[in-house]
Amino acid sequence: MLQKLAALFKEFGFFAGLLYVSDRFLASISPGLRLYFYDIMVQPIHKEPLIPERLSRNLEIREIKRGDPEVDLMPARSDIKEARFEQNAVCLGAFQKGKFIGYMWFCPYAYEEDEVRCIFLVSPIGEAVFDFDFYLFPEYRMGRGFIGMWNGANQYLNERGIKYTFSRVTRTNIASRRAHSHLGWKCVGRTLFLQAGQLQCMAATISPFLHLSFGKSGHVQLKLRPDALLVQ
């Protein structure tokens, strides 16, 4: 047990490791007890391709609509996927030689989180989106799938005048952090959510900083700005 804990803290760092252990302990007491810690990131949308054209020649990026067969292949729950379409989220699918290999979602104005009761508002309106659930099927994670998908998504968003994309990432998602670190993303804020049944407490580094709610309707709103990318 001590060896497992030591390996966990070595991989995640002390603070993130402590949060992970705390969340696991709370969940073992009750499924309604959870601790979520997010870094809120912003990433620039580049005008130039991220990889040479020859490396993306066999990869197609296109929208997946409600009712398309690929929706059923996504591992998220059906009610979650339907809620995403209800809030006008767009799903981009990646196809390698015609085979569905992964997908990502984004919202153009606001994203209602499906893990905690929080709505992320992006700005400037019309120039920013919130992306989430970037997913590659396991058999495609060792190749160029990640950068290929981002290259296609980057081109898709750039053509529509988007300059920034926001996302939230857990402190323990090391793979995502390493992959995105080469694409110029920066942290714009951090949030800590404690859920105990219908009670939710939030502490954040961005306004409103502290929030307490009870019940499904008690959503906190966090307005995100890309200032971290504008500071030299």
PDB file of C-alpha atoms in Angstrom:
ATOM      1  CA  MET A   1       0.000   0.000   0.000  1.00  0.00           C
ATOM      2  CA  LEU A   2       2.787   2.425   0.929  1.00  0.00           C
ATOM      3  CA  GLN A   3       4.576   1.678  -2.336  1.00  0.00           C
ATOM      4  CA  LYS A   4       1.398   2.394  -4.315  1.00  0.00           C
ATOM      5  CA  LEU A   5       0.904   5.680  -2.479  1.00  0.00           C
ATOM      6  CA  ALA A   6       4.521   6.675  -3.045  1.00  0.00           C
ATOM      7  CA  ALA A   7       4.208   5.933  -6.783  1.00  0.00           C
ATOM      8  CA  LEU A   8       0.968   7.917  -6.956  1.00  0.00           C
ATOM      9  CA  PHE A   9       2.464  10.998  -5.292  1.00  0.00           C
ATOM     10  CA  LYS A  10       5.547  10.725  -7.495  1.00  0.00           C
ATOM     11  CA  GLU A  11       3.429  10.700 -10.657  1.00  0.00           C
ATOM     12  CA  PHE A  12       0.882  13.359  -9.704  1.00  0.00           C
ATOM     13  CA  GLY A  13       2.880  15.526  -7.293  1.00  0.00           C
ATOM     14  CA  PHE A  14       2.060  16.000  -3.603  1.00  0.00           C
ATOM     15  CA  PHE A  15      -0.930  18.353  -3.903  1.00  0.00           C
ATOM     16  CA  ALA A  16      -2.643  16.580  -6.817  1.00  0.00           C
ATOM     17  CA  GLY A  17      -1.903  13.211  -5.209  1.00  0.00           C
ATOM     18  CA  LEU A  18      -3.453  14.355  -1.941  1.00  0.00           C
ATOM     19  CA  LEU A  19      -6.586  15.516  -3.759  1.00  0.00           C
ATOM     20  CA  TYR A  20      -6.832  12.215  -5.632  1.00  0.00           C
ATOM     21  CA  VAL A  21      -6.507  10.171  -2.431  1.00  0.00           C
ATOM     22  CA  SER A  22      -9.056  12.406  -0.691  1.00  0.00           C
ATOM     23  CA  ASP A  23     -11.536  11.984  -3.539  1.00  0.00           C
ATOM     24  CA  ARG A  24     -11.108   8.208  -3.542  1.00  0.00           C
ATOM     25  CA  PHE A  25     -11.586   8.106   0.239  1.00  0.00           C
ATOM     26  CA  LEU A  26     -14.763  10.222   0.081  1.00  0.00           C
ATOM     27  CA  ALA A  27     -16.186   8.110  -2.766  1.00  0.00           C
ATOM     28  CA  SER A  28     -15.546   4.942  -0.726  1.00  0.00           C
ATOM     29  CA  ILE A  29     -17.730   6.369   2.060  1.00  0.00           C
ATOM     30  CA  SER A  30     -20.564   7.352  -0.291  1.00  0.00           C
ATOM     31  CA  PRO A  31     -20.974   7.745  -4.095  1.00  0.00           C
ATOM     32  CA  GLY A  32     -22.484  11.164  -3.361  1.00  0.00           C
ATOM     33  CA  LEU A  33     -19.242  12.447  -1.823  1.00  0.00           C
ATOM     34  CA  ARG A  34     -16.801  13.709  -4.460  1.00  0.00           C
ATOM     35  CA  LEU A  35     -13.936  16.156  -4.784  1.00  0.00           C
ATOM     36  CA  TYR A  36     -13.126  17.701  -8.188  1.00  0.00           C
ATOM     37  CA  PHE A  37     -10.118  19.899  -8.850  1.00  0.00           C
ATOM     38  CA  TYR A  38      -9.798  21.482 -12.290  1.00  0.00           C
ATOM     39  CA  ASP A  39      -7.245  23.653 -14.008  1.00  0.00           C
ATOM     40  CA  ILE A  40      -9.019  25.889 -16.538  1.00  0.00           C
ATOM     41  CA  MET A  41      -6.831  26.237 -19.619  1.00  0.00           C
ATOM     42  CA  VAL A  42      -6.862  28.418 -22.726  1.00  0.00           C
ATOM     43  CA  GLN A  43      -5.165  27.469 -25.974  1.00  0.00           C
ATOM     44  CA  PRO A  44      -4.646  29.564 -29.107  1.00  0.00           C
ATOM     45  CA  ILE A  45      -6.146  28.491 -32.404  1.00  0.00           C
ATOM     46  CA  HIS A  46      -3.334  28.651 -34.933  1.00  0.00           C
ATOM     47  CA  LYS A  47      -3.728  29.999 -38.443  1.00  0.00           C
ATOM     48  CA  GLU A  48      -1.125  27.582 -39.801  1.00  0.00           C
ATOM     49  CA  PRO A  49      -1.415  23.756 -39.852  1.00  0.00           C
ATOM     50  CA  LEU A  50       0.049  21.992 -36.817  1.00  0.00           C
ATOM     51  CA  ILE A  51       1.538  19.177 -38.906  1.00  0.00           C
ATOM     52  CA  PRO A  52       2.626  18.798 -42.547  1.00  0.00           C
ATOM     53  CA  GLU A  53      -0.194  18.004 -44.965  1.00  0.00           C
ATOM     54  CA  ARG A  54       1.319  14.631 -45.860  1.00  0.00           C
ATOM     55  CA  LEU A  55       0.838  13.454 -42.248  1.00  0.00           C
ATOM     56  CA  SER A  56      -2.865  14.309 -42.218  1.00  0.00           C
ATOM     57  CA  ARG A  57      -3.747  13.163 -45.728  1.00  0.00           C
ATOM     58  CA  ASN A  58      -5.616  10.047 -44.548  1.00  0.00           C
ATOM     59  CA  LEU A  59      -7.422  11.818 -41.687  1.00  0.00           C
ATOM     60  CA  GLU A  60     -10.829  13.431 -42.132  1.00  0.00           C
ATOM     61  CA  ILE A  61     -12.443  15.724 -39.553  1.00  0.00           C
ATOM     62  CA  ARG A  62     -16.185  16.293 -39.863  1.00  0.00           C
ATOM     63  CA  GLU A  63     -19.184  17.112 -37.712  1.00  0.00           C
ATOM     64  CA  ILE A  64     -21.121  14.291 -36.091  1.00  0.00           C
ATOM     65  CA  LYS A  65     -24.817  15.113 -35.859  1.00  0.00           C
ATOM     66  CA  ARG A  66     -27.501  13.912 -33.466  1.00  0.00           C
ATOM     67  CA  GLY A  67     -28.682  10.502 -34.723  1.00  0.00           C
ATOM     68  CA  ASP A  68     -25.455   9.633 -36.572  1.00  0.00           C
ATOM     69  CA  PRO A  69     -24.322   6.042 -35.856  1.00  0.00           C
ATOM     70  CA  GLU A  70     -21.001   7.269 -34.388  1.00  0.00           C
ATOM     71  CA  VAL A  71     -22.867   8.788 -31.424  1.00  0.00           C
ATOM     72  CA  ASP A  72     -23.728   5.296 -30.165  1.00  0.00           C
ATOM     73  CA  LEU A  73     -20.028   4.330 -30.240  1.00  0.00           C
ATOM     74  CA  MET A  74     -19.004   7.074 -27.807  1.00  0.00           C
ATOM     75  CA  PRO A  75     -18.459   5.765 -24.249  1.00  0.00           C
ATOM     76  CA  ALA A  76     -20.356   8.615 -22.521  1.00  0.00           C
ATOM     77  CA  ARG A  77     -23.829   7.873 -21.165  1.00  0.00           C
ATOM     78  CA  SER A  78     -26.739   8.426 -23.566  1.00  0.00           C
ATOM     79  CA  ASP A  79     -28.332  11.090 -21.363  1.00  0.00           C
ATOM     80  CA  ILE A  80     -25.062  13.031 -21.231  1.00  0.00           C
ATOM     81  CA  LYS A  81     -24.677  12.966 -25.007  1.00  0.00           C
ATOM     82  CA  GLU A  82     -28.270  14.094 -25.477  1.00  0.00           C
ATOM     83  CA  ALA A  83     -27.755  16.937 -22.973  1.00  0.00           C
ATOM     84  CA  ARG A  84     -24.766  18.091 -25.001  1.00  0.00           C
ATOM     85  CA  PHE A  85     -26.810  18.344 -28.181  1.00  0.00           C
ATOM     86  CA  GLU A  86     -29.525  20.140 -26.191  1.00  0.00           C
ATOM     87  CA  GLN A  87     -27.055  22.881 -25.259  1.00  0.00           C
ATOM     88  CA  ASN A  88     -26.008  23.237 -28.926  1.00  0.00           C
ATOM     89  CA  ALA A  89     -22.627  21.591 -28.504  1.00  0.00           C
ATOM     90  CA  VAL A  90     -20.824  20.613 -31.707  1.00  0.00           C
ATOM     91  CA  CYS A  91     -19.132  17.225 -32.025  1.00  0.00           C
ATOM     92  CA  LEU A  92     -16.193  16.774 -34.389  1.00  0.00           C
ATOM     93  CA  GLY A  93     -15.303  13.228 -35.374  1.00  0.00           C
ATOM     94  CA  ALA A  94     -11.957  12.008 -36.666  1.00  0.00           C
ATOM     95  CA  PHE A  95     -11.901   9.341 -39.391  1.00  0.00           C
ATOM     96  CA  GLN A  96      -8.733   7.597 -40.527  1.00  0.00           C
ATOM     97  CA  LYS A  97      -9.186   6.004 -43.934  1.00  0.00           C
ATOM     98  CA  GLY A  98     -12.922   6.095 -43.213  1.00  0.00           C
ATOM     99  CA  LYS A  99     -12.691   4.430 -39.776  1.00  0.00           C
ATOM    100  CA  PHE A 100     -13.998   6.339 -36.752  1.00  0.00           C
ATOM    101  CA  ILE A 101     -11.002   6.834 -34.426  1.00  0.00           C
ATOM    102  CA  GLY A 102     -11.994   9.636 -32.051  1.00  0.00           C
ATOM    103  CA  TYR A 103     -13.965  12.780 -31.371  1.00  0.00           C
ATOM    104  CA  MET A 104     -14.121  16.047 -29.461  1.00  0.00           C
ATOM    105  CA  TRP A 105     -16.920  18.397 -28.408  1.00  0.00           C
ATOM    106  CA  PHE A 106     -17.088  22.160 -28.095  1.00  0.00           C
ATOM    107  CA  CYS A 107     -19.613  24.858 -27.201  1.00  0.00           C
ATOM    108  CA  PRO A 108     -19.440  28.314 -28.812  1.00  0.00           C
ATOM    109  CA  TYR A 109     -20.833  30.483 -25.979  1.00  0.00           C
ATOM    110  CA  ALA A 110     -21.269  28.586 -22.743  1.00  0.00           C
ATOM    111  CA  TYR A 111     -20.662  25.035 -21.544  1.00  0.00           C
ATOM    112  CA  GLU A 112     -22.705  23.405 -18.789  1.00  0.00           C
ATOM    113  CA  GLU A 113     -20.370  20.951 -17.073  1.00  0.00           C
ATOM    114  CA  ASP A 114     -21.709  17.421 -16.601  1.00  0.00           C
ATOM    115  CA  GLU A 115     -19.560  16.471 -13.586  1.00  0.00           C
ATOM    116  CA  VAL A 116     -20.316  19.458 -11.356  1.00  0.00           C
ATOM    117  CA  ARG A 117     -22.965  22.211 -11.341  1.00  0.00           C
ATOM    118  CA  CYS A 118     -21.012  24.834 -13.212  1.00  0.00           C
ATOM    119  CA  ILE A 119     -21.471  26.853 -16.404  1.00  0.00           C
ATOM    120  CA  PHE A 120     -18.343  28.109 -18.144  1.00  0.00           C
ATOM    121  CA  LEU A 121     -18.920  31.319 -20.136  1.00  0.00           C
ATOM    122  CA  VAL A 122     -16.318  32.000 -22.829  1.00  0.00           C
ATOM    123  CA  SER A 123     -15.161  35.371 -24.133  1.00  0.00           C
ATOM    124  CA  PRO A 124     -14.767  37.167 -26.448  1.00  0.00           C
ATOM    125  CA  ILE A 125     -18.082  35.957 -27.857  1.00  0.00           C
ATOM    126  CA  GLY A 126     -17.631  34.773 -31.431  1.00  0.00           C
ATOM    127  CA  GLU A 127     -13.874  34.313 -31.006  1.00  0.00           C
ATOM    128  CA  ALA A 128     -13.744  31.587 -28.368  1.00  0.00           C
ATOM    129  CA  VAL A 129     -15.182  28.141 -27.661  1.00  0.00           C
ATOM    130  CA  PHE A 130     -15.065  25.662 -24.788  1.00  0.00           C
ATOM    131  CA  ASP A 131     -13.833  22.212 -25.799  1.00  0.00           C
ATOM    132  CA  PHE A 132     -14.356  19.044 -23.775  1.00  0.00           C
ATOM    133  CA  ASP A 133     -14.322  15.252 -23.919  1.00  0.00           C
ATOM    134  CA  PHE A 134     -11.415  14.938 -26.342  1.00  0.00           C
ATOM    135  CA  TYR A 135     -11.350  11.174 -26.883  1.00  0.00           C
ATOM    136  CA  LEU A 136      -9.250   8.808 -28.947  1.00  0.00           C
ATOM    137  CA  PHE A 137     -10.152   5.128 -29.024  1.00  0.00           C
ATOM    138  CA  PRO A 138      -7.368   3.191 -27.222  1.00  0.00           C
ATOM    139  CA  GLU A 139      -5.959   1.471 -30.300  1.00  0.00           C
ATOM    140  CA  TYR A 140      -5.148   4.859 -31.891  1.00  0.00           C
ATOM    141  CA  ARG A 141      -3.441   6.568 -28.959  1.00  0.00           C
ATOM    142  CA  MET A 142       0.111   5.530 -29.782  1.00  0.00           C
ATOM    143  CA  GLY A 143       0.255   7.053 -33.259  1.00  0.00           C
ATOM    144  CA  ARG A 144      -0.415  10.511 -34.683  1.00  0.00           C
ATOM    145  CA  GLY A 145      -4.095  10.424 -33.758  1.00  0.00           C
ATOM    146  CA  PHE A 146      -3.914  13.158 -31.091  1.00  0.00           C
ATOM    147  CA  ILE A 147      -2.019  15.756 -33.107  1.00  0.00           C
ATOM    148  CA  GLY A 148      -3.943  14.783 -36.229  1.00  0.00           C
ATOM    149  CA  MET A 149      -7.280  15.400 -34.508  1.00  0.00           C
ATOM    150  CA  TRP A 150      -6.115  18.707 -33.078  1.00  0.00           C
ATOM    151  CA  ASN A 151      -4.769  19.762 -36.445  1.00  0.00           C
ATOM    152  CA  GLY A 152      -8.168  19.115 -38.038  1.00  0.00           C
ATOM    153  CA  ALA A 153     -10.076  20.778 -35.204  1.00  0.00           C
ATOM    154  CA  ASN A 154      -7.691  23.734 -35.319  1.00  0.00           C
ATOM    155  CA  GLN A 155      -8.360  24.174 -39.034  1.00  0.00           C
ATOM    156  CA  TYR A 156     -12.125  23.797 -38.535  1.00  0.00           C
ATOM    157  CA  LEU A 157     -12.221  26.478 -35.814  1.00  0.00           C
ATOM    158  CA  ASN A 158      -9.808  28.818 -37.575  1.00  0.00           C
ATOM    159  CA  GLU A 159     -12.017  28.837 -40.667  1.00  0.00           C
ATOM    160  CA  ARG A 160     -14.891  30.018 -38.455  1.00  0.00           C
ATOM    161  CA  GLY A 161     -12.989  32.924 -36.924  1.00  0.00           C
ATOM    162  CA  ILE A 162     -12.225  31.255 -33.586  1.00  0.00           C
ATOM    163  CA  LYS A 163      -9.014  32.448 -31.904  1.00  0.00           C
ATOM    164  CA  TYR A 164      -9.136  30.677 -28.527  1.00  0.00           C
ATOM    165  CA  THR A 165     -10.406  27.468 -27.026  1.00  0.00           C
ATOM    166  CA  PHE A 166     -10.892  26.890 -23.295  1.00  0.00           C
ATOM    167  CA  SER A 167     -10.967  23.552 -21.519  1.00  0.00           C
ATOM    168  CA  ARG A 168     -10.826  22.114 -18.057  1.00  0.00           C
ATOM    169  CA  VAL A 169      -8.412  19.376 -17.063  1.00  0.00           C
ATOM    170  CA  THR A 170      -8.020  17.463 -13.815  1.00  0.00           C
ATOM    171  CA  ARG A 171      -4.672  17.754 -12.066  1.00  0.00           C
ATOM    172  CA  THR A 172      -4.185  13.998 -12.410  1.00  0.00           C
ATOM    173  CA  ASN A 173      -4.680  13.886 -16.202  1.00  0.00           C
ATOM    174  CA  ILE A 174      -0.948  13.726 -16.959  1.00  0.00           C
ATOM    175  CA  ALA A 175      -1.355  12.430 -20.534  1.00  0.00           C
ATOM    176  CA  SER A 176      -3.552  15.362 -21.565  1.00  0.00           C
ATOM    177  CA  ARG A 177      -1.208  17.865 -19.946  1.00  0.00           C
ATOM    178  CA  ARG A 178       1.811  16.513 -21.768  1.00  0.00           C
ATOM    179  CA  ALA A 179       0.024  16.408 -25.108  1.00  0.00           C
ATOM    180  CA  HIS A 180      -1.355  19.944 -24.873  1.00  0.00           C
ATOM    181  CA  SER A 181       1.790  21.536 -23.429  1.00  0.00           C
ATOM    182  CA  HIS A 182       3.293  21.680 -26.936  1.00  0.00           C
ATOM    183  CA  LEU A 183       0.296  23.581 -28.330  1.00  0.00           C
ATOM    184  CA  GLY A 184       0.739  26.767 -26.309  1.00  0.00           C
ATOM    185  CA  TRP A 185      -1.967  26.412 -23.684  1.00  0.00           C
ATOM    186  CA  LYS A 186      -1.910  28.372 -20.414  1.00  0.00           C
ATOM    187  CA  CYS A 187      -3.824  28.254 -17.147  1.00  0.00           C
ATOM    188  CA  VAL A 188      -6.486  30.939 -16.596  1.00  0.00           C
ATOM    189  CA  GLY A 189      -7.833  29.666 -13.272  1.00  0.00           C
ATOM    190  CA  ARG A 190      -8.313  26.791 -10.855  1.00  0.00           C
ATOM    191  CA  THR A 191     -11.468  25.436  -9.256  1.00  0.00           C
ATOM    192  CA  LEU A 192     -12.141  23.040  -6.401  1.00  0.00           C
ATOM    193  CA  PHE A 193     -15.599  21.484  -6.038  1.00  0.00           C
ATOM    194  CA  LEU A 194     -16.782  19.464  -3.063  1.00  0.00           C
ATOM    195  CA  GLN A 195     -20.051  17.592  -3.555  1.00  0.00           C
ATOM    196  CA  ALA A 196     -21.984  16.010  -0.695  1.00  0.00           C
ATOM    197  CA  GLY A 197     -25.263  14.772  -2.064  1.00  0.00           C
ATOM    198  CA  GLN A 198     -27.185  17.842  -3.291  1.00  0.00           C
ATOM    199  CA  LEU A 199     -24.790  20.228  -1.526  1.00  0.00           C
ATOM    200  CA  GLN A 200     -21.973  21.719  -3.612  1.00  0.00           C
ATOM    201  CA  CYS A 201     -19.192  24.007  -2.410  1.00  0.00           C
ATOM    202  CA  MET A 202     -16.808  25.704  -4.835  1.00  0.00           C
ATOM    203  CA  ALA A 203     -13.594  27.646  -4.299  1.00  0.00           C
ATOM    204  CA  ALA A 204     -11.907  29.187  -7.349  1.00  0.00           C
ATOM    205  CA  THR A 205      -9.212  31.640  -8.362  1.00  0.00           C
ATOM    206  CA  ILE A 206     -11.681  33.448 -10.652  1.00  0.00           C
ATOM    207  CA  SER A 207     -14.920  35.296  -9.856  1.00  0.00           C
ATOM    208  CA  PRO A 208     -17.110  34.615  -7.914  1.00  0.00           C
ATOM    209  CA  PHE A 209     -14.274  32.831  -6.015  1.00  0.00           C
ATOM    210  CA  LEU A 210     -16.621  31.124  -3.515  1.00  0.00           C
ATOM    211  CA  HIS A 211     -20.015  29.564  -4.162  1.00  0.00           C
ATOM    212  CA  LEU A 212     -22.415  27.381  -2.206  1.00  0.00           C
ATOM    213  CA  SER A 213     -25.466  25.736  -3.741  1.00  0.00           C
ATOM    214  CA  PHE A 214     -28.032  23.085  -2.928  1.00  0.00           C
ATOM    215  CA  GLY A 215     -30.079  21.244  -5.520  1.00  0.00           C
ATOM    216  CA  LYS A 216     -29.813  20.668  -9.241  1.00  0.00           C
ATOM    217  CA  SER A 217     -30.637  24.254 -10.176  1.00  0.00           C
ATOM    218  CA  GLY A 218     -27.750  25.802  -8.237  1.00  0.00           C
ATOM    219  CA  HIS A 219     -25.204  26.341 -11.003  1.00  0.00           C
ATOM    220  CA  VAL A 220     -22.262  28.683 -10.538  1.00  0.00           C
ATOM    221  CA  GLN A 221     -21.198  30.712 -13.596  1.00  0.00           C
ATOM    222  CA  LEU A 222     -17.525  31.310 -14.339  1.00  0.00           C
ATOM    223  CA  LYS A 223     -16.599  33.807 -17.053  1.00  0.00           C
ATOM    224  CA  LEU A 224     -13.381  32.882 -18.840  1.00  0.00           C
ATOM    225  CA  ARG A 225     -11.057  35.324 -20.576  1.00  0.00           C
ATOM    226  CA  PRO A 226      -7.948  34.581 -22.680  1.00  0.00           C
ATOM    227  CA  ASP A 227      -5.796  37.189 -20.886  1.00  0.00           C
ATOM    228  CA  ALA A 228      -3.134  34.602 -19.994  1.00  0.00           C
ATOM    229  CA  LEU A 229      -2.277  34.277 -23.688  1.00  0.00           C
ATOM    230  CA  LEU A 230      -2.103  38.047 -24.194  1.00  0.00           C
ATOM    231  CA  VAL A 231       0.446  38.719 -21.445  1.00  0.00           C
ATOM    232  CA  GLN A 232       4.017  38.560 -22.710  1.00  0.00           C
TER     233      GLN A 232
END
